[in-house]
XYZ file of C-alpha atoms in Angstrom:
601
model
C 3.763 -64.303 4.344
C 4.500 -60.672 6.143
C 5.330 -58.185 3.832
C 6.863 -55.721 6.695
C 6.043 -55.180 10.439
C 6.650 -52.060 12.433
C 6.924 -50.586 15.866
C 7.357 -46.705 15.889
C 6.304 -44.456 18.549
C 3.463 -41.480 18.095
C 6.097 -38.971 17.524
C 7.328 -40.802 15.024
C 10.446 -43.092 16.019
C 10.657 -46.127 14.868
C 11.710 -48.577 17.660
C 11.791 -51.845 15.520
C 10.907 -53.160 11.918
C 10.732 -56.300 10.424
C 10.836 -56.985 6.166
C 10.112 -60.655 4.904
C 12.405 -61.948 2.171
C 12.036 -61.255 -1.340
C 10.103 -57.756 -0.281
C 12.123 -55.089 -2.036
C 9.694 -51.903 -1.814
C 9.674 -49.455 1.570
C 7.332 -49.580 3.761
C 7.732 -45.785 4.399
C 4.790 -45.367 1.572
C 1.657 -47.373 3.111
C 2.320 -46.491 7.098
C 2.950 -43.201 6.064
C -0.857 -43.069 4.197
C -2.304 -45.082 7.409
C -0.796 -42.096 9.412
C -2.427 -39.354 7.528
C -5.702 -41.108 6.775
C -6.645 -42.877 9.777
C -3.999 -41.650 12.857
C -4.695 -37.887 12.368
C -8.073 -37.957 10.947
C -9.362 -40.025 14.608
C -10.492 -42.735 12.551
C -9.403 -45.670 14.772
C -12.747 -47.288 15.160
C -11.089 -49.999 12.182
C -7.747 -51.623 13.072
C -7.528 -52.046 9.344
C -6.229 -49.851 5.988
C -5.978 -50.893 2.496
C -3.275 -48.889 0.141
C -2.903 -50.354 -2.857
C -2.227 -53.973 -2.721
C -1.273 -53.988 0.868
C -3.475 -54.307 3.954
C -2.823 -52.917 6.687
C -3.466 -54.300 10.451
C -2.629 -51.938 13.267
C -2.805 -51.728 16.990
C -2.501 -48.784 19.505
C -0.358 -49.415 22.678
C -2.246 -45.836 24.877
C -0.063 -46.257 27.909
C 3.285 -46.208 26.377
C 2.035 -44.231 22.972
C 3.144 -46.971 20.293
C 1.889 -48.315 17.148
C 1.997 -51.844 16.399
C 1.670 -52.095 12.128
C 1.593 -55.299 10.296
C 1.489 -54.919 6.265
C 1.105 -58.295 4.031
C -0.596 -58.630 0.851
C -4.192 -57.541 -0.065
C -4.818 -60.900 -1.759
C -3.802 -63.379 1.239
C -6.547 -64.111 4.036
C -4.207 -64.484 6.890
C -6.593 -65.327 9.990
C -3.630 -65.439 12.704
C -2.502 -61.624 11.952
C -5.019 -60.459 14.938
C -3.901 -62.317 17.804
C 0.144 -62.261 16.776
C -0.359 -58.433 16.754
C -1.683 -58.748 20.156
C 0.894 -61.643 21.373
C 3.760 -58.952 19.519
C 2.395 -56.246 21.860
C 2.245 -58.034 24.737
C 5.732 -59.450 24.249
C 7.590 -55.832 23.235
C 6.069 -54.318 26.168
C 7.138 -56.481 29.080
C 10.372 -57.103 27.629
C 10.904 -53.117 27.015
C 9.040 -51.600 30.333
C 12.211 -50.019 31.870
C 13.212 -48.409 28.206
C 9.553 -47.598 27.711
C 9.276 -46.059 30.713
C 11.738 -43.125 30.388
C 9.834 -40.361 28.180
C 11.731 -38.167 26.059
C 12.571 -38.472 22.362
C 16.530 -38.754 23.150
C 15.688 -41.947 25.608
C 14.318 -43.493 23.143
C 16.571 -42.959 20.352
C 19.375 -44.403 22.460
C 17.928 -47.102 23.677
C 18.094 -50.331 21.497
C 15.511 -52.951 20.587
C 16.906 -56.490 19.639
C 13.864 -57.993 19.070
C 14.283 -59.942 15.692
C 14.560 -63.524 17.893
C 11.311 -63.093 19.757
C 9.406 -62.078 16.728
C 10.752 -64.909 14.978
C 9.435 -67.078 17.353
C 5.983 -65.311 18.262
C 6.045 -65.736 14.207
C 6.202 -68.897 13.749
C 4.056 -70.399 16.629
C 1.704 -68.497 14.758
C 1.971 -69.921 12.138
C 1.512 -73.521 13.262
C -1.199 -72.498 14.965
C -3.079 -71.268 11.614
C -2.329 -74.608 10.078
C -3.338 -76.677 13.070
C -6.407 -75.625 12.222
C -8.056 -77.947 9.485
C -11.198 -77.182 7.932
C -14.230 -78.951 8.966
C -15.521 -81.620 6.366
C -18.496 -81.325 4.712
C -21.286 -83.736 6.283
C -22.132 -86.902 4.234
C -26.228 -87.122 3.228
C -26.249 -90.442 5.977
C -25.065 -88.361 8.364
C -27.559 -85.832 7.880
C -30.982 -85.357 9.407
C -32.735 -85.507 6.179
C -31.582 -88.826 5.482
C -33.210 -90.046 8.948
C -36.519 -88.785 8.311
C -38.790 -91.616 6.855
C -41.243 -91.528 3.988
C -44.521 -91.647 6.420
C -43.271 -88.693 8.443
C -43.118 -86.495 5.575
C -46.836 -87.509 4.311
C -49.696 -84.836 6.064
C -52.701 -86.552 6.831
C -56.219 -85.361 6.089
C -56.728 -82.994 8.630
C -54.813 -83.579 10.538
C -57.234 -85.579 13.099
C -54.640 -88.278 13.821
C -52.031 -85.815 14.946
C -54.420 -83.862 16.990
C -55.462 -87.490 18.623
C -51.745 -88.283 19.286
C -50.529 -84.665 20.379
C -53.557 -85.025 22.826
C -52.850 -87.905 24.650
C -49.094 -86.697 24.081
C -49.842 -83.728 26.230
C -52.404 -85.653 28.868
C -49.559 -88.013 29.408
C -47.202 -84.985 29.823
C -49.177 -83.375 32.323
C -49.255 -86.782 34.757
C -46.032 -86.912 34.372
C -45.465 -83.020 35.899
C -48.038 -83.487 38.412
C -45.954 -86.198 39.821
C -42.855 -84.606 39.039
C -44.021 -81.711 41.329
C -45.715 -84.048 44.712
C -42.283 -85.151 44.440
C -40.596 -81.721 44.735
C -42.870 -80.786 47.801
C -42.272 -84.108 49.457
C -38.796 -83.577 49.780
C -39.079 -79.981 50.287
C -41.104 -81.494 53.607
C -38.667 -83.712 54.654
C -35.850 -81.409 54.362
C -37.838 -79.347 56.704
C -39.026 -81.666 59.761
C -34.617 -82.358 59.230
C -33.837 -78.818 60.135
C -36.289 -78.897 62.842
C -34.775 -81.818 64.329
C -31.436 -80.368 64.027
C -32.435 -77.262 65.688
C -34.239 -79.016 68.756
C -31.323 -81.550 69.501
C -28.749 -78.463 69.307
C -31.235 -76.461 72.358
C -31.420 -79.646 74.652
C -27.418 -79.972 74.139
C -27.277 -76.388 75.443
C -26.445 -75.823 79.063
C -29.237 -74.205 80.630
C -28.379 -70.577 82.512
C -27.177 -70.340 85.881
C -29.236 -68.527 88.635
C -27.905 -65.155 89.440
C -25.928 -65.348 92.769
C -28.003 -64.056 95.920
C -26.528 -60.979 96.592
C -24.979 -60.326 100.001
C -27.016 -57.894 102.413
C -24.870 -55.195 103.985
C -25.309 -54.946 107.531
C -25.391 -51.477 109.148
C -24.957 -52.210 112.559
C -21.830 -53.186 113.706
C -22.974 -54.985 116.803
C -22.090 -58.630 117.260
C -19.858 -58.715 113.819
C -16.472 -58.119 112.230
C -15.025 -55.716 110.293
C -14.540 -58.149 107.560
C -18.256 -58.120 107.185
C -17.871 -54.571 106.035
C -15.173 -55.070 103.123
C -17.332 -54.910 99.472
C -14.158 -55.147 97.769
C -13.182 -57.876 95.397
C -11.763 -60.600 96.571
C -9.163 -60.849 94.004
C -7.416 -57.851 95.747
C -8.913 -55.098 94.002
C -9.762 -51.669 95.137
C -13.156 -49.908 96.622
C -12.958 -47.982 92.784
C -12.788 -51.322 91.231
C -15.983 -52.492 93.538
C -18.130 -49.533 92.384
C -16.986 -50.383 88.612
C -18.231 -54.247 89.553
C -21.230 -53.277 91.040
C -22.266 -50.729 88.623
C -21.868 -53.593 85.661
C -23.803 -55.748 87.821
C -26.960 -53.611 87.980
C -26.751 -51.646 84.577
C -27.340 -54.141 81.907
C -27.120 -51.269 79.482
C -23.683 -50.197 80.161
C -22.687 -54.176 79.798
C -23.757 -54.792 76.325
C -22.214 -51.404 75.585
C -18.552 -52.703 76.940
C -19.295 -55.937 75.060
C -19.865 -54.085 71.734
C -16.696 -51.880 72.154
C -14.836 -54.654 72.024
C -15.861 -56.120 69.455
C -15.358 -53.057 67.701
C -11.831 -53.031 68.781
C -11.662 -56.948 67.905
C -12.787 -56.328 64.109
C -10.247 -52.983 63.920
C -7.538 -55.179 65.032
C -8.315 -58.290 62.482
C -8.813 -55.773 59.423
C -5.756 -53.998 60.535
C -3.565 -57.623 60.461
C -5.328 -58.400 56.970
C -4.784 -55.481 55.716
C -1.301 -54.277 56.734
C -2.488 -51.068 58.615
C -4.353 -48.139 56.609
C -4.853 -50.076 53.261
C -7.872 -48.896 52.617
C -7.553 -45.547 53.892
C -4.448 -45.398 50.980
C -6.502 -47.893 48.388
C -9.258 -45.207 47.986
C -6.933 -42.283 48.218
C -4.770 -44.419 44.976
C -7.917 -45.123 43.351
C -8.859 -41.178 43.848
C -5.285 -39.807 42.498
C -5.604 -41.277 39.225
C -3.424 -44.555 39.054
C -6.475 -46.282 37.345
C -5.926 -47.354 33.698
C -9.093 -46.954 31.761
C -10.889 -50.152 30.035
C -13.228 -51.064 27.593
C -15.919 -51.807 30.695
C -15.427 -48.563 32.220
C -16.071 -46.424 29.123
C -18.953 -48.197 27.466
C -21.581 -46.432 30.019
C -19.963 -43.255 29.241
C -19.413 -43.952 25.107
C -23.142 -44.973 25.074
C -24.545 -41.399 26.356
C -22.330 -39.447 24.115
C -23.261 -41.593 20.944
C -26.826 -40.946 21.928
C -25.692 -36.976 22.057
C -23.899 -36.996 18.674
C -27.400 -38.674 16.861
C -29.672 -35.973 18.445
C -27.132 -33.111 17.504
C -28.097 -35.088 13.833
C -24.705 -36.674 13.064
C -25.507 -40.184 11.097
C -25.399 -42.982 13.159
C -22.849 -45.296 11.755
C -20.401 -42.001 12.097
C -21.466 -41.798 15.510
C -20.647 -45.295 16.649
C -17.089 -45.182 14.460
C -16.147 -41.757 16.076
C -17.244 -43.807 19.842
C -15.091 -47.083 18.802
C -11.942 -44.504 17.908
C -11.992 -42.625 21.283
C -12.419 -45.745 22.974
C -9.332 -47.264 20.888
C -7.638 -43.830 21.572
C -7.985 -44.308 25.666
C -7.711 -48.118 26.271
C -5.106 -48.663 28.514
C -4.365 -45.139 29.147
C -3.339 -43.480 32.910
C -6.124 -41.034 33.774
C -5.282 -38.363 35.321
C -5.212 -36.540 38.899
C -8.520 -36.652 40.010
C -10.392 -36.936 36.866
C -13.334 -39.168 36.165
C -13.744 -40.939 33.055
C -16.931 -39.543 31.873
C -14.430 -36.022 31.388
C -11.703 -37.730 30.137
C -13.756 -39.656 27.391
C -15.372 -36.350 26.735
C -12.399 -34.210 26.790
C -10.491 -37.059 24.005
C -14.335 -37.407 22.175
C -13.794 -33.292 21.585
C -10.002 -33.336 20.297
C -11.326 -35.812 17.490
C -13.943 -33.884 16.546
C -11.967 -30.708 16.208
C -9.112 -32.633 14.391
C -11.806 -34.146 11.666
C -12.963 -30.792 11.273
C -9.598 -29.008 10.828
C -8.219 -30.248 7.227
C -5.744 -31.921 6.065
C -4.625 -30.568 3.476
C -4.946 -26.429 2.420
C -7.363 -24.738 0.598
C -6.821 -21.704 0.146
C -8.850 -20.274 -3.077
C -6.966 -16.942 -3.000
C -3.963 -18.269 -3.640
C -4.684 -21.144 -5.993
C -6.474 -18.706 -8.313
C -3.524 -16.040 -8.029
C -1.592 -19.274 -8.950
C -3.378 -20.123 -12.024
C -2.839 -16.402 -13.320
C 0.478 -16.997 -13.375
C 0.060 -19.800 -15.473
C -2.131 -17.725 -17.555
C -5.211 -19.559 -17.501
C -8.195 -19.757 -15.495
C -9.122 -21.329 -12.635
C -12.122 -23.585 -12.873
C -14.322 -24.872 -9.920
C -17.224 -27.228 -10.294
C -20.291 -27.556 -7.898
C -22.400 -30.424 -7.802
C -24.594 -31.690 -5.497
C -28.627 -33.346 -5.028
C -31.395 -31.696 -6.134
C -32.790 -28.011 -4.208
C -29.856 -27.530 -1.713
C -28.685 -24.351 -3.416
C -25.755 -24.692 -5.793
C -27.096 -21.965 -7.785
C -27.509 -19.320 -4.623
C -24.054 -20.453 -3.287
C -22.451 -20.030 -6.467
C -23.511 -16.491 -7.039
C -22.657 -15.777 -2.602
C -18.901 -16.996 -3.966
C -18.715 -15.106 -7.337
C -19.625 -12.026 -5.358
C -16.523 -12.902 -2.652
C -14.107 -13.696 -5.429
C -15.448 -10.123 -7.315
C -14.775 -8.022 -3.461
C -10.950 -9.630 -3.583
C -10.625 -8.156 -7.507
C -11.143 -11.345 -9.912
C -13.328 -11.597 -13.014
C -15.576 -14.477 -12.773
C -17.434 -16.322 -15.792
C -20.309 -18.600 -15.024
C -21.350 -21.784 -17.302
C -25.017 -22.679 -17.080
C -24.343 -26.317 -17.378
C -28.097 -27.021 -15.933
C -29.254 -28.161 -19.190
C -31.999 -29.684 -17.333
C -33.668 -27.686 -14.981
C -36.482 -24.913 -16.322
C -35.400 -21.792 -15.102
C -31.898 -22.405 -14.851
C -30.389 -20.317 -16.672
C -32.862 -17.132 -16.327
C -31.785 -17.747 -12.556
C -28.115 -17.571 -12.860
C -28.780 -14.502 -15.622
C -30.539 -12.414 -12.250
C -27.341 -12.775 -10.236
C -25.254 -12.196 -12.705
C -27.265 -9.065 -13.294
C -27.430 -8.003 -9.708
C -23.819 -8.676 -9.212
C -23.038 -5.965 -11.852
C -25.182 -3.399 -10.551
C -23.000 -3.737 -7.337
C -19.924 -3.735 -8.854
C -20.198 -1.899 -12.122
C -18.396 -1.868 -15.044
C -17.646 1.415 -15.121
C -15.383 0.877 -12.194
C -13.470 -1.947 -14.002
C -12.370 -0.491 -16.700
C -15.316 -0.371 -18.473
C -15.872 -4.561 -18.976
C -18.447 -6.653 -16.410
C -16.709 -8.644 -13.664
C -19.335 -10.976 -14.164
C -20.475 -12.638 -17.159
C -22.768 -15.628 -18.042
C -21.921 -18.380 -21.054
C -24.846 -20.401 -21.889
C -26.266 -22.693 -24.683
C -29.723 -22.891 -23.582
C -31.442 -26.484 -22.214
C -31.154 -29.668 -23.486
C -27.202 -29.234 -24.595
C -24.282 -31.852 -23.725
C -23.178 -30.792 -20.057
C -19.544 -31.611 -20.510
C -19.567 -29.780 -24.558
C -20.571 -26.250 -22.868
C -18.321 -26.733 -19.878
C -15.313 -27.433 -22.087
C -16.408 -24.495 -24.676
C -16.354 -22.035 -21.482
C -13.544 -22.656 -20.172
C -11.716 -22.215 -23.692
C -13.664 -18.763 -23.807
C -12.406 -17.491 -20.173
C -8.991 -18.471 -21.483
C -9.496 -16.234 -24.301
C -10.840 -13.472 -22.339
C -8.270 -13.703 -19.750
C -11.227 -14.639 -16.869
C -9.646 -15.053 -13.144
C -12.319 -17.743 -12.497
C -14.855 -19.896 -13.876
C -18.057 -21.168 -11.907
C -19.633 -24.025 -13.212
C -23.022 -24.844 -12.447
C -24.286 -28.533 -12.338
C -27.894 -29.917 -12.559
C -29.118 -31.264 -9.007
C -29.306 -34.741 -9.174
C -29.769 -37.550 -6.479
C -27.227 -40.273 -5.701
C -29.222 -43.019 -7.170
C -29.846 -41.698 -10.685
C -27.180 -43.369 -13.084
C -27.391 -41.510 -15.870
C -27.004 -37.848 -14.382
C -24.629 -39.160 -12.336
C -22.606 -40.524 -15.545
C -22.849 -37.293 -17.173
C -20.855 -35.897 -14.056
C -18.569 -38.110 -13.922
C -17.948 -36.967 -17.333
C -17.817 -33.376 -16.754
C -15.312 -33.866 -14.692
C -13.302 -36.205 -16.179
C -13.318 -33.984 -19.096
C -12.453 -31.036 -18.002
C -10.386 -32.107 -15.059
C -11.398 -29.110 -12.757
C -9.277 -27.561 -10.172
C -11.590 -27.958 -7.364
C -14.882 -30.168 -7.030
C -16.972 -28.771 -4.421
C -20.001 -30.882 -3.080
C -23.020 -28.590 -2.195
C -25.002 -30.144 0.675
C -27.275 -28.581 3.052
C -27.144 -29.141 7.216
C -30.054 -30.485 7.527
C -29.642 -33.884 6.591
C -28.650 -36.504 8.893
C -28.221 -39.742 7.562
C -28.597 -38.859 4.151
C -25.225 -36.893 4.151
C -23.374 -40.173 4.162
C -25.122 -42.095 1.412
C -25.188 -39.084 -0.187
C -21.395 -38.618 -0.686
C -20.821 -42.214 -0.787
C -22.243 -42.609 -4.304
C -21.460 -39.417 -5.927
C -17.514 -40.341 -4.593
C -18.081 -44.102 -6.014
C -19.923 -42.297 -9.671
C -17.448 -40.276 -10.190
C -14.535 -42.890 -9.373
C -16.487 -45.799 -11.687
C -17.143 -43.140 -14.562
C -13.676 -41.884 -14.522
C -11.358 -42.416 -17.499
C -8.000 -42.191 -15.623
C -6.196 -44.727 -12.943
C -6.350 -41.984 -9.974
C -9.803 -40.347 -10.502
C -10.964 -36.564 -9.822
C -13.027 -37.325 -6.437
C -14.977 -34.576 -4.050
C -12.413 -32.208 -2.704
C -14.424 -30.099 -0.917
C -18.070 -28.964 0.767
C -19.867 -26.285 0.454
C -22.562 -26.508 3.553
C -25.887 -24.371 3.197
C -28.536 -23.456 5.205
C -26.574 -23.818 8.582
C -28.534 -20.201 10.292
C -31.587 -23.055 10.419
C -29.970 -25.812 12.540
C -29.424 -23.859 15.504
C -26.658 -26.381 17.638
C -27.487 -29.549 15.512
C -24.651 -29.332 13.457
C -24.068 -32.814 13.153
C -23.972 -32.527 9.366
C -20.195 -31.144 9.009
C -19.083 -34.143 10.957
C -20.650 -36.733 8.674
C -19.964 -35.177 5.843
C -16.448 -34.084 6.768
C -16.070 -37.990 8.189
C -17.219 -39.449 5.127
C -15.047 -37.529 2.183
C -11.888 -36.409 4.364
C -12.444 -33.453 2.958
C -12.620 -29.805 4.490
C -15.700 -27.515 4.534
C -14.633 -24.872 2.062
C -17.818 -22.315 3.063
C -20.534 -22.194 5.673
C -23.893 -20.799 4.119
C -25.953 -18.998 6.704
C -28.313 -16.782 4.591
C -30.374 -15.014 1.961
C -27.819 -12.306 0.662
C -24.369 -11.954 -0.879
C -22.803 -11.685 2.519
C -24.437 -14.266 3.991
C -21.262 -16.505 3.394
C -18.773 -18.048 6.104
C -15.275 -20.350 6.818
C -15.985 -22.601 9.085
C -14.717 -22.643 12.602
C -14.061 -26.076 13.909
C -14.112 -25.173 17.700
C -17.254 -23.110 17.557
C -18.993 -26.090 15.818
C -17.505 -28.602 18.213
C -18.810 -26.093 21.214
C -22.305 -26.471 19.934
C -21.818 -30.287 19.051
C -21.264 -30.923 22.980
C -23.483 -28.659 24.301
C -26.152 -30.574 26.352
């Protein structure tokens, strides 16, 4: 039924693995995609991954950093996979603790994990346990409670005057029936009472009654006609004059008795805590609980998880991204050591700030620079597509990046593939125009760096897309810029004459234009123009969104919850950072300065 299962550490040993019969293929390929997808990208909150036709089911051991990854086939509902990951855990890590234990890559590499009988047997009980479960049979019509409801029941009478009648003396009858219900209640409640009172009287007359005080013993003064003995205060026990004062001095200071009573009962409790708890124990129990020995837990995070998913929706990150980026730091920390003398409110922040810096930081390189000086060597051009919903400033972005790649010495043709919008192209013919004036010709050999191909409104999209490109190849262009038409995610048509662009033309890059104001929106947003372009697409692995362009981000001042949606969502980096009006006006991102603002309270 299991495909493979795994046990590798996070620097990537693997401890154990597991292959059912008959499964020929490596399982290097799928954990290899959960590791890059969902391990380095923080995305945790799911215990599950689909690649290809394998899911994926994995679990993170935070104590002892291991990964616990079960793989079995997409089409199989296999209910018992969750708790036999859990039992497997469980089971390698008391078995293993001493092995565990010792950190260092060579420990573990020499140390040896037979563990093929044990997860036979954790196997199997699972198993039977799945198929011990039958499935509940459906419920005969007899057995129903439709079937006991008569005819006369269902039938609504006139008015319902005969109802009313009966719910009356229903509820008349119901009401007696309290009132008694209650005098019974008190009664008791009575009796119990006069009991205790009882109780309490025959305890005081069993009580012996207090002594009189002894009549204390006049000194005599004068001597005459009595012994010495008559003189001697001391006790007669054989104690000292100093032990007299100390008698006489409790006798007639009722004050300093009750204080000597206390004290030792002070001194009583001291002593029984001390034999309970074997000396200082809680003296050292607080000073263990202060020196971090404490392994975190679902319980002691929440408190702390809630406030900072409150902070990530005001900063304007989407909410569903804000929960999932919660459940992964919490899935990150479970059952991990804090440190010395940290609390968990800074240890759940500190972990909730590497994840957000890691999901900003790409995965993968883009580097425009290079790719272009790439394509040159290949002799053609090197084609990027912008597309995004309507008035977010594709247009104003695309002219801010011709104008960068012009400063770093490329010729750039632009195709006015807004075919839809009025004023279009007259817009894109101003920048071009401007952009010339900055940089002109005469300093480049006498040709523009920037030139314009359009075919007016109303044309096929992909048709003049496809016909500029063929001219920059024939021109020897660096670049070409294509401009989209704005549409929103929920228009099918424009969004299958995207998905056609692109799957025409296969572009090198497909940047998304979105602006930072959105919260919410980001994600649905990129959802459907990913899913468009993937249903529309003529080929098995379709040409997705591989990168953002995000505008308007000098009007957001620290609510730059944007770039983590949208960077959540797709995977994908932010390419460029809008933050105004002019050419210049046109930034990288940096992760750790957005993070810094994210978390600023």
């Amino acid at each position: 039924m299991l495909d493979f299962f795994t046990i590798f550490s996070k620097g990537g040993i693997v401890l154990w693995c597991f292959q059912g019969a008959g499964v020929t293929e490596s399982f290097t390929g799928p954990v290899n995609a959960l590791i890059r997808s969902v391990i380095l990208q923080e995305r945790g909150g799911n215990n599950s991954f689909t690649h290809e036709a394998l899911s994926l089911k994995y679990k993170l051991d935070n104590e002892f950093e291991l990964i616990f990854v079960v793989g079995f086939q997409k089409i199989l509902t296999l209910t018992y996979v969750d708790k036999f990951i859990d039992d497997v855990q469980l089971h390698f890590r008391d078995r293993y603790k001493n092995e565990l234990e010792q950190k260092g890559t060579l420990k573990l590499l020499n140390s040896t994990f037979a563990f093929e009988d044990a997860f036979s047997e954790l196997l199997k009980l699972a198993e039977e346990s799945s198929k011990a479960r039958s499935p509940v049979p459906m419920r005969s019509f007899k057995e129903s409670e439709k079937s006991q409801k008569t005819v006369k029941s269902m039938i609504e009478t006139k008015g319902g005057d005969k109802g009313k009648e009966q719910g009356g003396k229903k509820s008349k009858n119901t009401k007696k029936e309290g009132e008694c219900c209650l005098l019974r209640v008190v009664v008791r409640m009575f009796g119990s009472l006069l009991h205790s009172v009882a109780n309490v009287l025959q305890l005081l007359q069993k009580s012996p009654k207090p002594q009189k005080p002894k009549e204390k013993q006049k000194r005599v003064w004068d001597n005459a006609g009595s012994s010495d003995k008559n003189l001697d205060y001391s006790d007669k026990n054989g104690a000292g004059s100093g032990d007299g004062e100390k008698n006489l001095e409790a006798q007639f200071d009722p004050v300093c008795s009750t204080s000597k009573e206390l004290a030792v009962g002070a001194e009583a409790s001291a002593s029984l805590t001390m034999k309970r708890g074997g000396g200082f124990g809680g003296m050292f129990g607080m000073l263990k609980g202060l020196v971090g020995s404490k392994s975190l837990s679902r319980d002691d995070m929440e408190p702390v998880l809630e406030k900072m998913r409150d902070h990530l929706i005001a900063k304007n990150v989407a909410a569903d991204i804000a929960s999932q980026l919660c459940d992964s730091v919490a899935k990150k920390l479970e059952g991990k050591v804090m440190g010395t003398f940290t609390t968990v409110a800074s240890t759940v922040k500190q972990a909730l700030q590497d994840s957000l810096v890691q999901i900003l930081q790409p995965k993968r390189r883009v580097d425009i620079l290079r790719d272009v000086m790439e394509a040159q060597s290949q002799r053609r051009p090197f084609v990027i597509t912008f597309c995004g919903v309507n008035g977010v400033g594709k247009s104003t972005n695309l002219a801010k990046i011709s104008y960068w790649l012009i400063e770093n010495g490329f010729s750039v043709l632009i195709a006015a593939c807004d075919t839809f919008r009025a004023g279009a192209v007259e817009q894109l013919r101003t920048h071009q125009r401007r952009l010339n004036s900055l940089h002109p010709p005469e300093k480049h050999g006498g040709r523009p760096v920037v030139q314009l191909y359009e075919k007016g409104y109303g044309k096929d999209a992909a048709g003049i897309a496809m016909e500029a490109i063929a001219y920059a190849r024939n021109q020897a262009f660096d670049v070409v810029l294509v401009d989209t038409a704005g549409r929103m995610q929920d228009n099918a048509p424009l969004m299958t004459a995207l998905a056609k662009l692109i799957a025409v033309n296969m572009p090198d890059l497909v940047l998304f234009v979105g602006e930072a104001l959105v919260g919410n929106e980001a994600v649905d947003q990129l959802v459907k123009f990913n899913q468009a372009l993937a249903d529309h697409s003529m080929s098995d692995k379709p040409r997705l969104i591989d990168g953002i362009v995000l505008t308007k981000f000098d009007t957001i001042d620290d609510k730059v919850g944007a770039a983590i949606s949208m960077t959540y969502i797709t995977g994908q980096p932010i390419v460029f950072v809008g933050t105004g009006q002019t050419y210049n006006d046109l930034r990288s991102l940096n992760a750790r300065a957005v993070v810094s603002a994210l978390m600023k309270a």
